[in-house]
Coordinates of C-alpha atoms in Angstrom, one line a residue:
Chain A
X917 CA -16.4 59.8 19.1
X918 CA -13.1 61.3 19.4
X919 CA -12.1 58.5 21.4
X920 CA -13.0 55.9 18.8
X921 CA -11.2 56.8 16.5
X922 CA -7.5 56.7 18.2
X923 CA -9.0 53.8 19.4
X924 CA -8.9 52.6 16.4
X925 CA -5.6 54.2 15.2
X926 CA -4.1 52.4 18.2
X927 CA -5.3 49.0 17.4
X928 CA -4.4 49.8 13.5
X929 CA -1.3 50.5 14.5
X930 CA 0.0 47.4 16.9
X931 CA -1.6 45.6 13.6
X932 CA 1.2 46.9 11.4
X933 CA 4.0 46.1 14.2
X934 CA 2.5 42.9 15.4
X935 CA 3.0 42.5 11.1
X936 CA 6.5 43.8 11.4
X937 CA 7.9 41.5 13.4
X938 CA 6.5 38.5 12.0
X939 CA 7.4 39.7 8.1
X940 CA 10.6 39.9 6.5
X941 CA 11.2 42.3 4.7
X942 CA 10.0 43.5 1.6
X943 CA 12.7 42.7 -0.8
X944 CA 13.0 39.9 0.4
X945 CA 9.6 39.0 0.1
X946 CA 9.8 39.7 -3.4
X947 CA 13.6 38.7 -3.9
X948 CA 11.9 34.2 -2.8
X949 CA 8.4 35.0 -4.5
X950 CA 10.2 35.9 -7.8
X951 CA 12.5 33.1 -8.1
X952 CA 9.7 30.5 -7.4
X953 CA 7.8 32.0 -10.1
X954 CA 10.6 31.8 -12.6
X955 CA 12.0 28.8 -11.8
X956 CA 7.9 27.6 -11.7
X957 CA 7.4 29.1 -15.6
X958 CA 10.6 27.6 -16.6
X959 CA 11.3 24.4 -16.0
X960 CA 6.8 23.3 -15.3
X961 CA 4.8 25.8 -17.6
X962 CA 7.0 26.2 -20.9
X963 CA 7.5 22.9 -21.5
X964 CA 4.2 22.7 -21.2
X965 CA 3.6 25.3 -23.4
X966 CA 6.1 24.1 -25.9
X967 CA 4.3 20.6 -26.0
X968 CA 0.3 22.1 -26.6
X969 CA 1.8 25.1 -29.4
X970 CA 4.2 21.7 -31.0
X971 CA 1.5 20.1 -31.2
X972 CA -0.5 22.0 -32.5
X973 CA 1.8 24.2 -35.2
X974 CA 1.2 22.8 -38.3
X975 CA -2.5 24.2 -37.7
X976 CA -6.1 21.9 -35.5
X977 CA -6.2 19.3 -38.6
X978 CA -2.8 18.4 -38.8
X979 CA -3.1 17.3 -35.3
X980 CA -6.6 15.6 -35.3
X981 CA -4.9 13.9 -38.5
X982 CA -2.3 12.1 -35.7
X983 CA -4.8 10.8 -33.7
X984 CA -6.3 9.2 -36.8
X985 CA -3.0 7.1 -38.1
X986 CA -3.3 3.8 -36.5
X987 CA -0.2 3.0 -35.1
X988 CA -1.7 6.4 -32.3
X989 CA -5.1 4.0 -32.3
X990 CA -3.2 0.9 -31.6
X991 CA -1.2 2.7 -29.2
X992 CA -3.7 4.7 -26.8
X993 CA -6.0 1.5 -26.6
X994 CA -3.0 -0.8 -25.8
X995 CA -2.5 1.7 -23.0
X996 CA -6.1 1.8 -22.2
X997 CA -6.2 -1.7 -21.4
X998 CA -2.6 -1.9 -20.3
X999 CA -4.3 0.2 -16.9
X1000 CA -7.2 -1.3 -17.0
X1001 CA -5.9 -4.8 -15.8
X1002 CA -3.0 -2.4 -13.4
X1003 CA -5.2 -0.3 -11.8
X1004 CA -7.4 -2.8 -10.3
X1005 CA -5.3 -5.2 -9.8
X1006 CA -3.1 -2.7 -7.8
X1007 CA -5.9 -1.2 -6.0
X1008 CA -7.2 -5.8 -5.0
X1009 CA -3.6 -5.7 -3.8
X1010 CA -2.7 -2.7 -2.0
X1011 CA -6.0 -2.5 -0.3
X1012 CA -5.0 -5.9 1.2
X1013 CA -1.2 -5.6 2.0
X1014 CA -2.6 -1.6 4.0
X1015 CA -4.9 -4.2 5.6
X1016 CA -2.7 -6.7 6.2
X1017 CA 0.3 -3.9 7.9
X1018 CA -1.9 -1.9 9.2
X1019 CA -4.4 -4.3 11.4
X1020 CA -2.1 -6.6 11.9
X1021 CA 1.3 -8.1 13.2
X1022 CA 2.9 -10.7 11.8
X1023 CA 6.6 -12.2 10.8
X1024 CA 8.1 -10.3 7.9
X1025 CA 6.1 -7.3 8.2
X1026 CA 8.8 -5.0 8.4
X1027 CA 10.3 -7.7 5.4
X1028 CA 6.1 -7.0 3.4
X1029 CA 6.3 -3.3 4.0
X1030 CA 10.3 -2.6 2.4
X1031 CA 9.0 -4.8 0.0
X1032 CA 6.7 -2.6 -1.1
X1033 CA 9.0 0.0 -1.6
X1034 CA 11.6 -1.7 -3.9
X1035 CA 9.6 -0.5 -7.3
X1036 CA 10.5 3.1 -6.1
X1037 CA 13.5 2.3 -5.4
X1038 CA 14.7 0.2 -8.6
X1039 CA 15.4 2.6 -11.8
X1040 CA 11.9 1.1 -13.8
X1041 CA 14.8 -0.2 -16.3
X1042 CA 16.3 -2.5 -14.0
X1043 CA 12.4 -3.3 -13.2
X1044 CA 12.1 -4.8 -17.0
X1045 CA 15.3 -6.0 -17.3
X1046 CA 14.0 -8.0 -14.6
X1047 CA 11.3 -9.5 -16.2
X1048 CA 13.6 -10.2 -19.2
X1049 CA 15.3 -12.2 -17.6
X1050 CA 13.1 -14.1 -15.9
X1051 CA 10.3 -14.8 -18.6
X1052 CA 12.7 -13.6 -22.0
X1053 CA 13.6 -16.6 -24.5
X1054 CA 17.4 -16.9 -22.8
X1055 CA 15.2 -16.5 -19.1
X1056 CA 14.7 -18.1 -16.4
X1057 CA 11.3 -19.8 -17.6
X1058 CA 11.7 -18.8 -21.3
X1059 CA 12.1 -22.4 -22.7
X1060 CA 9.2 -23.3 -20.8
X1061 CA 7.3 -20.6 -22.6
X1062 CA 8.3 -21.3 -25.5
X1063 CA 7.9 -25.3 -25.6
X1064 CA 4.3 -24.1 -24.7
X1065 CA 3.7 -21.2 -27.2
X1066 CA 3.0 -18.1 -24.2
X1067 CA 4.9 -15.0 -25.1
X1068 CA 5.8 -12.0 -22.4
X1069 CA 8.2 -10.4 -23.0
X1070 CA 8.1 -7.9 -26.6
X1071 CA 4.0 -9.6 -26.1
X1072 CA 1.3 -7.2 -24.3
X1073 CA 1.4 -9.7 -21.6
X1074 CA 5.1 -8.3 -20.6
X1075 CA 4.1 -4.4 -20.7
X1076 CA 0.9 -5.9 -19.0
X1077 CA 3.8 -7.2 -16.2
X1078 CA 6.0 -4.8 -16.2
X1079 CA 3.4 -1.8 -15.7
X1080 CA 1.8 -3.6 -12.6
X1081 CA 5.5 -4.0 -11.1
X1082 CA 6.0 -0.7 -11.4
X1083 CA 2.7 0.7 -9.8
X1084 CA 2.0 -1.4 -7.2
X1085 CA 2.9 0.8 -3.7
X1086 CA 0.6 3.1 -4.7
X1087 CA -2.3 2.2 -3.5
X1088 CA -1.1 0.3 -0.4
X1089 CA 1.1 3.4 0.2
X1090 CA -1.5 5.7 0.9
X1091 CA -3.3 3.5 1.9
X1092 CA -1.3 1.9 5.4
X1093 CA -0.7 5.6 7.2
X1094 CA -4.6 6.0 6.8
X1095 CA -5.9 2.7 8.1
X1096 CA -3.4 3.0 10.5
X1097 CA -4.7 6.4 12.0
X1098 CA -8.1 5.4 12.1
X1099 CA -7.4 2.3 14.8
X1100 CA -9.6 -0.7 14.9
X1101 CA -11.9 1.0 17.0
X1102 CA -14.7 0.9 15.4
X1103 CA -13.7 -2.4 13.7
X1104 CA -14.0 -3.3 16.6
X1105 CA -18.1 -2.2 18.1
X1106 CA -19.0 -3.3 14.1
X1107 CA -18.3 -6.9 15.5
X1108 CA -20.3 -6.7 19.0
X1109 CA -22.6 -5.3 17.0
X1110 CA -22.7 -8.9 15.1
X1111 CA -21.5 -7.7 11.3
X1112 CA -19.0 -10.4 9.5
X1113 CA -15.3 -9.7 8.5
X1114 CA -17.0 -8.7 5.0
X1115 CA -19.9 -6.4 6.6
X1116 CA -17.1 -4.5 9.2
X1117 CA -15.3 -4.6 5.9
X1118 CA -17.2 -3.2 3.3
X1119 CA -19.9 -1.1 5.5
X1120 CA -16.7 0.7 8.6
X1121 CA -13.7 -0.1 7.1
X1122 CA -14.1 0.3 3.3
X1123 CA -15.7 4.3 3.9
X1124 CA -13.8 5.3 6.4
X1125 CA -11.0 4.8 3.3
X1126 CA -12.8 5.4 0.2
X1127 CA -11.2 9.7 -0.8
X1128 CA -7.8 7.9 0.2
X1129 CA -8.2 5.1 -2.0
X1130 CA -9.8 6.7 -4.3
X1131 CA -5.7 9.0 -4.7
X1132 CA -4.1 6.4 -4.5
X1133 CA -6.0 5.5 -7.3
X1134 CA -5.3 8.9 -8.9
X1135 CA -2.0 8.5 -9.2
X1136 CA -1.5 4.5 -9.8
X1137 CA -3.7 5.2 -13.1
X1138 CA -1.8 8.2 -13.9
X1139 CA 1.9 6.2 -13.6
X1140 CA 0.0 3.3 -15.6
X1141 CA -0.4 5.4 -18.3
X1142 CA 2.8 7.2 -18.5
X1143 CA 5.3 4.9 -18.0
X1144 CA 8.7 4.6 -20.1
X1145 CA 11.7 3.1 -18.8
X1146 CA 9.9 -1.1 -17.7
X1147 CA 7.3 -0.8 -20.1
X1148 CA 10.5 0.6 -23.2
X1149 CA 11.8 -2.4 -22.0
X1150 CA 10.2 -5.4 -22.4
X1151 CA 8.2 -3.9 -24.9
X1152 CA 10.3 -4.7 -28.0
X1153 CA 8.7 -1.8 -29.8
X1154 CA 6.8 -3.3 -32.6
X1155 CA 4.0 -0.8 -34.4
X1156 CA 0.8 -1.4 -33.7
X1157 CA 1.4 -4.2 -31.4
X1158 CA 3.6 -3.3 -28.5
X1159 CA 3.9 0.6 -28.5
X1160 CA 1.9 1.7 -26.0
X1161 CA 1.5 6.7 -25.8
X1162 CA 5.0 6.5 -23.9
X1163 CA 6.2 4.5 -26.4
X1164 CA 5.2 5.6 -29.7
X1165 CA 6.0 9.1 -29.0
X1166 CA 9.5 8.2 -28.6
X1167 CA 9.2 6.3 -31.9
X1168 CA 7.5 9.2 -34.0
X1169 CA 10.0 12.0 -32.1
X1170 CA 13.3 9.7 -33.0
X1171 CA 11.8 9.8 -37.3
X1172 CA 10.8 14.1 -36.9
X1173 CA 8.2 13.5 -36.8
X1174 CA 7.2 16.7 -34.8
X1175 CA 3.7 17.2 -35.3
X1176 CA 1.9 13.5 -34.8
X1177 CA 4.4 13.0 -31.8
X1178 CA 3.2 15.8 -29.8
X1179 CA 0.0 15.6 -31.1
X1180 CA 0.2 12.5 -27.9
X1181 CA 2.8 13.4 -25.8
X1182 CA -0.3 16.6 -25.4
X1183 CA -2.8 13.5 -24.8
X1184 CA -0.3 12.2 -22.4
X1185 CA -0.4 16.4 -20.6
X1186 CA -4.2 15.7 -20.6
X1187 CA -4.3 13.4 -18.9
X1188 CA -1.9 15.2 -16.4
X1189 CA -4.1 17.9 -16.2
X1190 CA -7.0 16.2 -15.7
X1191 CA -5.5 13.5 -12.9
X1192 CA -4.0 17.3 -10.9
X1193 CA -7.6 18.6 -10.9
X1194 CA -9.2 15.3 -10.4
X1195 CA -6.2 15.0 -6.8
X1196 CA -7.6 18.9 -5.5
X1197 CA -10.6 17.4 -5.8
X1198 CA -10.2 14.8 -4.3
X1199 CA -7.9 15.7 -1.9
X1200 CA -10.0 18.7 -0.6
X1201 CA -13.0 16.1 -0.3
X1202 CA -11.5 14.0 1.9
X1203 CA -9.4 17.8 3.9
X1204 CA -13.4 18.2 4.5
X1205 CA -14.3 14.8 6.0
X1206 CA -11.6 15.1 8.1
X1207 CA -12.5 18.8 9.4
X1208 CA -16.2 18.6 10.3
X1209 CA -16.6 20.9 11.9
X1210 CA -16.4 19.5 16.3
X1211 CA -20.2 21.4 17.3
X1212 CA -20.5 21.2 20.6
X1213 CA -24.7 21.4 20.4
X1214 CA -25.0 21.5 23.8
X1215 CA -26.9 18.5 26.4
X1216 CA -30.6 17.9 26.6
X1217 CA -31.2 16.8 30.1
X1218 CA -30.3 14.1 31.0
Chain B
X24 CA -27.4 -13.7 32.4
X25 CA -25.1 -13.5 35.3
X26 CA -20.7 -14.3 34.3
X27 CA -17.7 -16.0 35.2
X28 CA -14.6 -16.1 34.8
X29 CA -12.4 -18.8 35.9
X30 CA -8.7 -18.3 36.1
X31 CA -8.3 -16.2 33.5
X32 CA -4.1 -15.2 33.3
X33 CA -3.2 -13.4 29.5
X34 CA 0.3 -11.8 28.8
X35 CA 1.1 -9.5 26.1
X36 CA 5.0 -10.4 26.0
X37 CA 7.2 -10.7 28.8
X38 CA 4.1 -8.8 30.6
X39 CA 1.0 -10.1 32.1
X40 CA -2.0 -8.4 32.3
X41 CA -3.6 -11.5 33.9
X42 CA -3.3 -13.5 36.7
X43 CA -5.1 -16.7 37.2
X44 CA -8.2 -14.2 37.7
X45 CA -11.7 -15.5 39.3
X46 CA -14.8 -13.8 38.9
X47 CA -18.5 -14.6 38.9
X48 CA -21.0 -11.7 38.5
X49 CA -24.6 -12.3 39.4
X50 CA -26.8 -11.4 36.8
X51 CA -28.7 -8.7 36.6
X52 CA -26.2 -7.1 39.0
X53 CA -23.9 -3.4 37.5
X54 CA -19.8 -4.2 38.8
X55 CA -17.3 -1.8 38.6
X56 CA -13.8 -3.1 37.7
X57 CA -11.4 -0.4 39.3
X58 CA -8.0 0.4 39.2
X59 CA -5.1 1.7 38.0
X60 CA -3.9 1.8 34.5
X61 CA -2.7 -1.3 33.5
X62 CA -3.8 -3.1 36.6
X63 CA -5.7 -5.3 33.7
X64 CA -9.7 -4.2 34.6
X65 CA -10.2 -3.0 30.3
X66 CA -8.4 -6.9 29.0
X67 CA -10.9 -8.8 31.3
X68 CA -14.0 -6.7 30.0
X69 CA -12.1 -7.0 26.3
X70 CA -12.3 -11.0 27.7
X71 CA -15.3 -11.1 29.1
X72 CA -16.3 -10.0 24.9
X73 CA -14.2 -12.1 22.9
X74 CA -11.9 -9.3 22.2
X75 CA -9.3 -10.7 23.5
X76 CA -8.9 -13.8 23.9
X77 CA -7.4 -15.5 27.3
X78 CA -3.6 -17.8 27.5
X79 CA -6.1 -20.2 30.1
X80 CA -8.9 -19.9 31.7
X81 CA -13.0 -19.8 31.1
X82 CA -14.9 -17.5 30.7
X83 CA -18.9 -18.1 30.9
X84 CA -22.7 -16.9 30.4
X85 CA -25.2 -18.4 32.5
X86 CA -22.9 -21.1 33.5
X87 CA -22.1 -22.3 29.5
X88 CA -18.5 -22.2 28.3
X89 CA -18.4 -19.1 26.4
X90 CA -14.9 -19.3 26.3
X91 CA -14.4 -20.1 22.1
X92 CA -17.4 -18.3 20.4
X93 CA -16.6 -14.7 18.2
X94 CA -17.7 -12.1 19.7
X95 CA -20.1 -12.2 17.2
X96 CA -21.6 -14.9 19.1
X97 CA -21.1 -13.8 22.3
X98 CA -24.0 -10.7 22.0
X99 CA -22.3 -8.4 24.0
X100 CA -22.8 -4.9 23.9
X101 CA -19.6 -3.0 23.9
X102 CA -19.5 0.5 24.5
X103 CA -15.9 1.8 23.6
X104 CA -14.4 5.3 26.0
X105 CA -13.8 6.8 22.4
X106 CA -16.8 6.3 21.6
X107 CA -15.7 4.2 17.8
X108 CA -19.0 5.8 16.2
X109 CA -18.9 4.7 12.2
X110 CA -17.9 8.5 11.2
X111 CA -19.6 8.2 8.4
X112 CA -23.3 7.4 8.9
X113 CA -25.7 9.0 10.4
X114 CA -26.8 8.7 14.5
X115 CA -29.8 6.3 13.1
X116 CA -28.2 4.6 10.1
X117 CA -25.3 4.0 13.9
X118 CA -27.5 3.3 15.6
X119 CA -29.8 0.8 13.1
X120 CA -26.0 -0.7 12.1
X121 CA -26.4 -4.4 14.6
X122 CA -29.7 -4.9 13.5
X123 CA -29.2 -4.0 9.5
X124 CA -25.8 -6.5 9.7
X125 CA -28.4 -9.5 10.5
X126 CA -28.1 -12.4 8.6
X127 CA -31.3 -12.4 6.0
X128 CA -33.3 -14.9 7.9
X129 CA -33.1 -13.0 11.2
X130 CA -32.7 -9.9 10.5
X131 CA -35.9 -7.1 11.1
X132 CA -38.9 -5.7 8.7
X133 CA -37.0 -1.3 7.9
X134 CA -39.9 -0.9 9.4
X135 CA -39.6 -2.7 12.4
X136 CA -35.7 -1.3 12.2
X137 CA -36.7 2.0 12.3
X138 CA -39.5 1.9 15.7
X139 CA -36.7 -0.1 17.0
X140 CA -34.0 2.8 16.5
X141 CA -36.8 5.7 17.1
X142 CA -37.8 3.6 19.9
X143 CA -33.4 3.8 21.3
X144 CA -32.7 7.4 20.1
X145 CA -36.2 8.7 23.1
X146 CA -34.4 6.8 25.8
X147 CA -31.2 8.2 25.2
X148 CA -33.4 11.6 24.2
X149 CA -31.3 12.6 21.1
X150 CA -34.9 12.1 18.5
X151 CA -34.4 15.0 16.6
X152 CA -30.5 14.5 15.9
X153 CA -31.3 11.1 14.0
X154 CA -29.4 12.5 11.4
X155 CA -26.6 14.4 12.6
X156 CA -23.0 12.7 12.2
X157 CA -21.4 12.2 14.8
X158 CA -19.0 14.4 14.4
X159 CA -21.2 17.1 15.3
X160 CA -22.0 15.9 17.7
X161 CA -20.5 17.0 21.9
X162 CA -18.8 14.2 23.6
X163 CA -22.4 13.2 26.1
X164 CA -24.2 12.7 22.7
X165 CA -21.8 10.8 21.5
X166 CA -21.4 8.0 24.1
X167 CA -25.6 8.4 24.3
X168 CA -25.6 7.3 20.7
X169 CA -22.8 4.1 21.7
X170 CA -25.0 3.3 24.2
X171 CA -28.0 3.6 22.0
X172 CA -26.4 1.3 18.9
X173 CA -24.5 -1.5 22.0
X174 CA -28.4 -1.7 23.5
X175 CA -30.1 -1.8 20.3
X176 CA -29.2 -5.6 19.3
X177 CA -30.4 -6.8 22.9
X178 CA -27.5 -7.7 24.0
X179 CA -27.6 -10.6 27.4
X180 CA -24.8 -8.3 28.7
X181 CA -23.4 -4.6 28.7
X182 CA -19.8 -3.7 28.7
X183 CA -18.7 -0.3 29.0
X184 CA -14.7 0.1 28.9
X185 CA -13.9 3.0 30.3
X186 CA -17.6 4.6 28.5
X187 CA -17.3 8.9 30.7
X188 CA -13.2 8.7 30.5
X189 CA -13.6 11.5 27.3
X190 CA -15.9 13.3 29.0
X191 CA -16.0 16.5 31.1
X192 CA -16.8 16.7 34.6
X193 CA -20.3 18.1 34.5
X194 CA -21.4 15.8 31.3
X195 CA -19.7 12.9 34.0
X196 CA -22.0 12.7 36.0
X197 CA -24.8 13.1 34.1
X198 CA -24.5 10.2 32.6
X199 CA -23.3 8.8 35.3
X200 CA -26.4 9.2 36.6
X201 CA -28.0 8.4 33.6
X202 CA -27.0 5.5 32.9
X203 CA -27.6 4.6 36.7
X204 CA -31.4 4.6 36.6
X205 CA -31.7 3.4 32.7
X206 CA -30.1 0.5 34.5
X207 CA -32.7 0.4 36.6
X208 CA -35.1 -0.1 34.1
X209 CA -33.5 -2.9 31.9
X210 CA -32.0 -4.8 34.2
X211 CA -29.6 -6.0 32.3
X212 CA -26.4 -6.9 33.4
X213 CA -23.5 -4.9 32.8
X214 CA -20.0 -4.4 33.6
X215 CA -18.1 -1.8 33.6
X216 CA -14.4 -0.7 34.0
X217 CA -13.3 2.9 35.5
X218 CA -10.8 3.7 37.5
X219 CA -12.3 7.1 39.1
X220 CA -13.1 5.1 42.0
X221 CA -15.7 8.1 43.0
X222 CA -17.1 7.1 39.5
X223 CA -16.8 3.1 40.5
X224 CA -18.1 3.8 44.3
X225 CA -21.5 6.1 43.4
X226 CA -22.9 3.9 40.2
X227 CA -22.1 0.1 41.2
X228 CA -23.3 -1.9 43.6
X229 CA -20.7 -4.6 43.2
X230 CA -17.1 -2.7 43.3
X231 CA -13.6 -5.7 42.0
X232 CA -10.8 -3.6 42.9
X233 CA -8.7 -4.4 40.9
X234 CA -4.7 -4.0 41.0
X235 CA -1.5 -6.1 38.8
X236 CA -3.6 -8.2 37.2
X237 CA -4.5 -9.6 40.1
X238 CA -8.2 -8.9 41.8
X239 CA -7.9 -7.1 44.8
X240 CA -11.1 -7.3 47.0
X241 CA -14.6 -7.4 46.0
X242 CA -17.8 -5.9 47.5
X243 CA -20.1 -3.8 47.4
X244 CA -19.0 0.2 47.7
X245 CA -19.7 0.5 51.8
X246 CA -17.4 -3.0 51.8
X247 CA -14.8 -1.8 50.2
X248 CA -14.5 1.8 51.4
X249 CA -15.2 1.3 54.6
X250 CA -13.5 -2.8 56.0
X251 CA -11.0 -2.4 53.0
X252 CA -9.2 -5.8 52.4
X253 CA -5.5 -4.9 51.9
X254 CA -3.5 -1.2 52.0
X255 CA -3.6 -1.4 47.8
X256 CA -7.8 -1.1 48.3
X257 CA -7.5 1.5 51.2
X258 CA -5.6 3.5 49.1
X259 CA -7.0 3.3 46.2
X260 CA -10.7 4.4 47.3
X261 CA -10.2 7.8 48.8
X262 CA -7.2 9.7 50.1
X263 CA -5.0 8.3 52.8
X264 CA -2.3 9.3 55.3
X265 CA 0.3 6.2 55.5
X266 CA 1.9 6.1 58.7
X267 CA 4.6 3.7 60.1
X268 CA 3.7 1.8 63.5
X269 CA 4.2 -1.2 65.8
X270 CA 1.1 -2.7 67.2
X271 CA 1.2 -3.8 71.1
X272 CA -0.9 -5.0 73.3
X273 CA -4.0 -4.1 71.2
X274 CA -2.9 -0.9 71.3
X275 CA -0.9 0.7 68.1
X276 CA 1.6 3.4 67.4
X277 CA 2.5 5.7 65.2
X278 CA 6.1 5.7 65.1
X279 CA 8.7 8.0 62.5
X280 CA 10.4 4.3 61.6
X281 CA 9.1 1.8 59.6
X282 CA 7.9 -1.2 62.4
X283 CA 5.7 -3.7 60.4
X284 CA 3.3 -2.4 60.3
X285 CA 1.4 0.1 58.4
X286 CA -1.1 2.4 60.2
X287 CA -3.2 4.0 57.5
X288 CA -6.1 7.5 58.4
X289 CA -8.3 8.9 56.2
X290 CA -8.1 12.8 56.4
X291 CA -11.7 12.9 57.3
X292 CA -11.6 10.9 60.6
X293 CA -8.6 13.1 61.8
X294 CA -9.5 16.1 64.3
X295 CA -7.5 19.1 65.0
X296 CA -7.7 20.0 68.8
X297 CA -5.8 23.0 71.4
X298 CA -5.7 20.8 73.9
X299 CA -4.8 16.8 74.0
X300 CA -8.2 15.7 75.4
X301 CA -6.7 12.7 77.7
X302 CA -6.8 10.7 74.2
X303 CA -5.0 9.1 71.5
X304 CA -2.8 12.6 69.9
X305 CA -0.1 13.4 68.2
X306 CA 1.2 16.8 68.3
X307 CA 1.6 19.5 64.7
X308 CA 2.1 22.2 62.8
X309 CA -0.2 23.5 60.4
X310 CA 0.9 24.5 56.5
X311 CA -1.5 24.9 54.4
X312 CA -5.4 25.7 54.8
X313 CA -8.0 25.3 51.8
X314 CA -11.0 26.6 52.9
X315 CA -13.1 26.5 49.3
X316 CA -15.3 23.1 48.5
X317 CA -17.7 21.3 51.5
X318 CA -14.6 20.7 53.8
X319 CA -11.5 22.3 55.2
X320 CA -8.1 20.7 53.9
X321 CA -5.5 21.5 56.2
X322 CA -1.5 20.5 55.2
X323 CA 0.9 20.2 58.7
X324 CA 3.9 18.5 59.3
X325 CA 3.8 16.6 62.6
X326 CA 6.1 16.2 65.4
X327 CA 8.6 14.0 64.0
X328 CA 8.2 15.9 60.6
X329 CA 5.9 14.2 58.3
X330 CA 3.0 15.7 56.4
X331 CA -0.3 15.3 57.6
X332 CA -4.0 15.7 55.6
X333 CA -7.0 16.8 57.6
X334 CA -10.2 16.8 56.5
X335 CA -12.5 19.9 58.8
X336 CA -16.2 20.5 58.8
X337 CA -16.6 24.3 57.7
X338 CA -18.8 25.0 61.7
X339 CA -15.5 22.7 62.7
X340 CA -13.1 25.2 61.0
X341 CA -14.7 27.8 62.4
X342 CA -15.0 26.9 65.9
X343 CA -11.2 26.1 66.0
X344 CA -10.1 29.2 64.5
X345 CA -6.7 28.2 63.4
X346 CA -4.2 29.8 61.4
X347 CA -1.7 29.0 59.7
X348 CA 2.3 28.2 61.8
X349 CA 0.0 27.1 64.9
X350 CA 0.6 24.6 67.0
X351 CA -1.9 21.9 67.6
X352 CA -3.0 18.3 68.4
X353 CA -4.1 15.9 65.7
X354 CA -6.5 13.1 67.1
X355 CA -7.1 9.8 65.2
X356 CA -10.8 8.6 65.7
X357 CA -10.2 5.8 63.4
X358 CA -7.1 3.5 61.8
X359 CA -6.4 0.6 60.1
X360 CA -3.4 -1.3 60.4
X361 CA -1.9 -3.6 57.7
X362 CA 1.1 -5.6 58.8
X363 CA 4.1 -4.5 56.3
X364 CA 3.4 -6.7 53.0
X365 CA 6.6 -8.1 51.3
X366 CA 6.6 -6.0 48.9
X367 CA 5.4 -2.6 50.4
X368 CA 2.8 -1.3 47.6
X369 CA 2.7 2.6 47.9
X370 CA 1.0 4.9 46.0

C-alpha cells in the first residue's frame, strides 16, 4: 500500500518537473495571454459591440424601420443579386482553373497561377478603375457600348463585374493545393474502370474536394457581399439603383443617420458571424474526413 | 488474352524510360516485370494499360493493334501500388463502381450488380466489411478490395503496379499466395511490376528482367535465376560475389585487378574448408559470422583484401565450428564468368 502511494507521488513529481521544463514562467504566460485578449477586445470585440449598440440605440422599432426604407431594401436586393451572380460564376471558374492547374502541365501555367492571384495583390479601387477605363464613356469600349445602348459603368453590370474580379481567387486558391495533394490515382482508377471524363469528375474528383469547395464558396460569398472599394468606383452611388449594402451604409453615415447606418452594418456583421460559424463547421467537417481512424482490423486468413 | 508490345519507346523530357522494348505475353500467363527503380517497368505497364502513350511502337491485344485506344476502351483491370480506392465510397460501392458507370444500355440491373459485388466480396474474403470505408481497412484488405474492384468489370487482362509494395512482409507473403491461387482459378492474363526479386521468382510463371529502359532477359524463374543472360540479371537476382578474373584454356583464374572478365559466385555456391582439398580454392580470413536464420552468413576477407560473402547450411557450419579471425580456404562450387561489358554495370 505504502509502496504504491510513494510510486504515484513520485510520478506526479516527475510530471511536474516535465511540465516545468517545457513551460515558460507564469508571469510570461499571463502577460502574453493578457496582451492577446486585450488586443482582441480592443480591435475586434469592441467595434462589433459598437455596431450593435449603435444600431439599437433608439430602440428596436427604429432598428427595424431602417430595413423598411425603400433604398435599404434596394441595396439589400442588389447585394444579394450581385452575390448570386458572382459566386456561381467564380465557383465554375475556380473549379475549372484548379483542375487545369493541378492535373495538367501546359505552357503558361505559372502565368495563369499568377493571374489568379492578381485581384489579391491589386487595390480594389484600382480594380474598379480598370473597369471604368474599359467600359466607361471615355473608355476603350465606351463609344461602342453607347451606340448599342448598353450601360455597364454606373449600372448593375459594372457592379457585378467588379465583384467577380475581386472575388475570383477564393475558390481556385482553396482548391488548387487540395486537388494537387490528392494526385491522379483515383481518377486513373476510375478511367481504367470505364468511367468517362464527366463521370470521373462528378463521382470521384468532386466528392473528394467538396468540403474545400464549400469553404471557398463561403469565403467568396462573404467577400462578394462586403466588397466596397471596387464597387464604389463603378457604382455611381445612385440611390435605390446602384447602391449595395456597404455603399448604402457609407451614404447613411455621411448623412449623420447613425441608426439606419449601423442597422444595415449590423446586417453585414451578422453575415460575417454566420460565415465564421459555417466556416468553422466546414473546417471541422473536412478535418474529420482527413483524420478518419486508420484502424487496423486485422487480416482474415487468406 | 495475349499481349504484345513491339518497339516501345518512351521519353520523359531528356530521360529515356523505354528504348525499343519488345515483349510477348501469351494468354493466361502470370508475368512479372522485375527491375530496379527507373528501369521502365512501371512505364511499360502503364503503356499497356493506356494510362501512358508510347512515343513509338505498338501494343497489341490478341493480335489487334490497340495503341490508339483509350484506357476506357482497353478494358484492363489495373491495381495501383497505393490502392487508389475511392475514399468517399464504401467497399461495396468501390467494387460496384465499374458496373455503375457503364452506359445505360450495358449497365446490369441493381440486383445483378449486388450479386456480382457479393460474389467478389466472397472471393476476397471480406463479405462482412462491405459497409466500411477504405480508411477503416488494413493495407492488405485495401489491396484486396482494389483487386476486386478491378475484377468486377471482367477485364481481359489484369495489370498490377507494385501491388504489394506498400505492405509489410507478412501480409505480402499471404497476399502473394492468395494472388497465385486466384490466378490458378480464373486464368486471366496478368502482369505485375515489382522490384522484389523474391516476389517475382515466387509468383510469376515468367519473369521479365528490366534495366535502364531495356529488357535484359525473359524466362521462367528457374531460367533467370540459374542461367542469367547478363551480369545485370545475375547481380539483380540474389546476392552475389563479384571478382575480376581471366579465362585461360577454359580455366578461370581469379585476380585482384581488372583483367577483362568478371567472375560471379553466389554466396551459397561457396564452401569453406580448413584444407585446400586439391581443388580450386583461395585463402581468406573470417571477419564476421551471422548464424541467425536458415543459412549462416559468413563474411571473410580474401588474401588480396576483397570482401567475400559465404552462405553455409547450419549443419555444415556446426561441423566446421568456424571462429572469427580464423584463416580458411574458400572453395567455389560454381562460378559464372562474363566478359567485361563496355560500360561495367556493377550494382
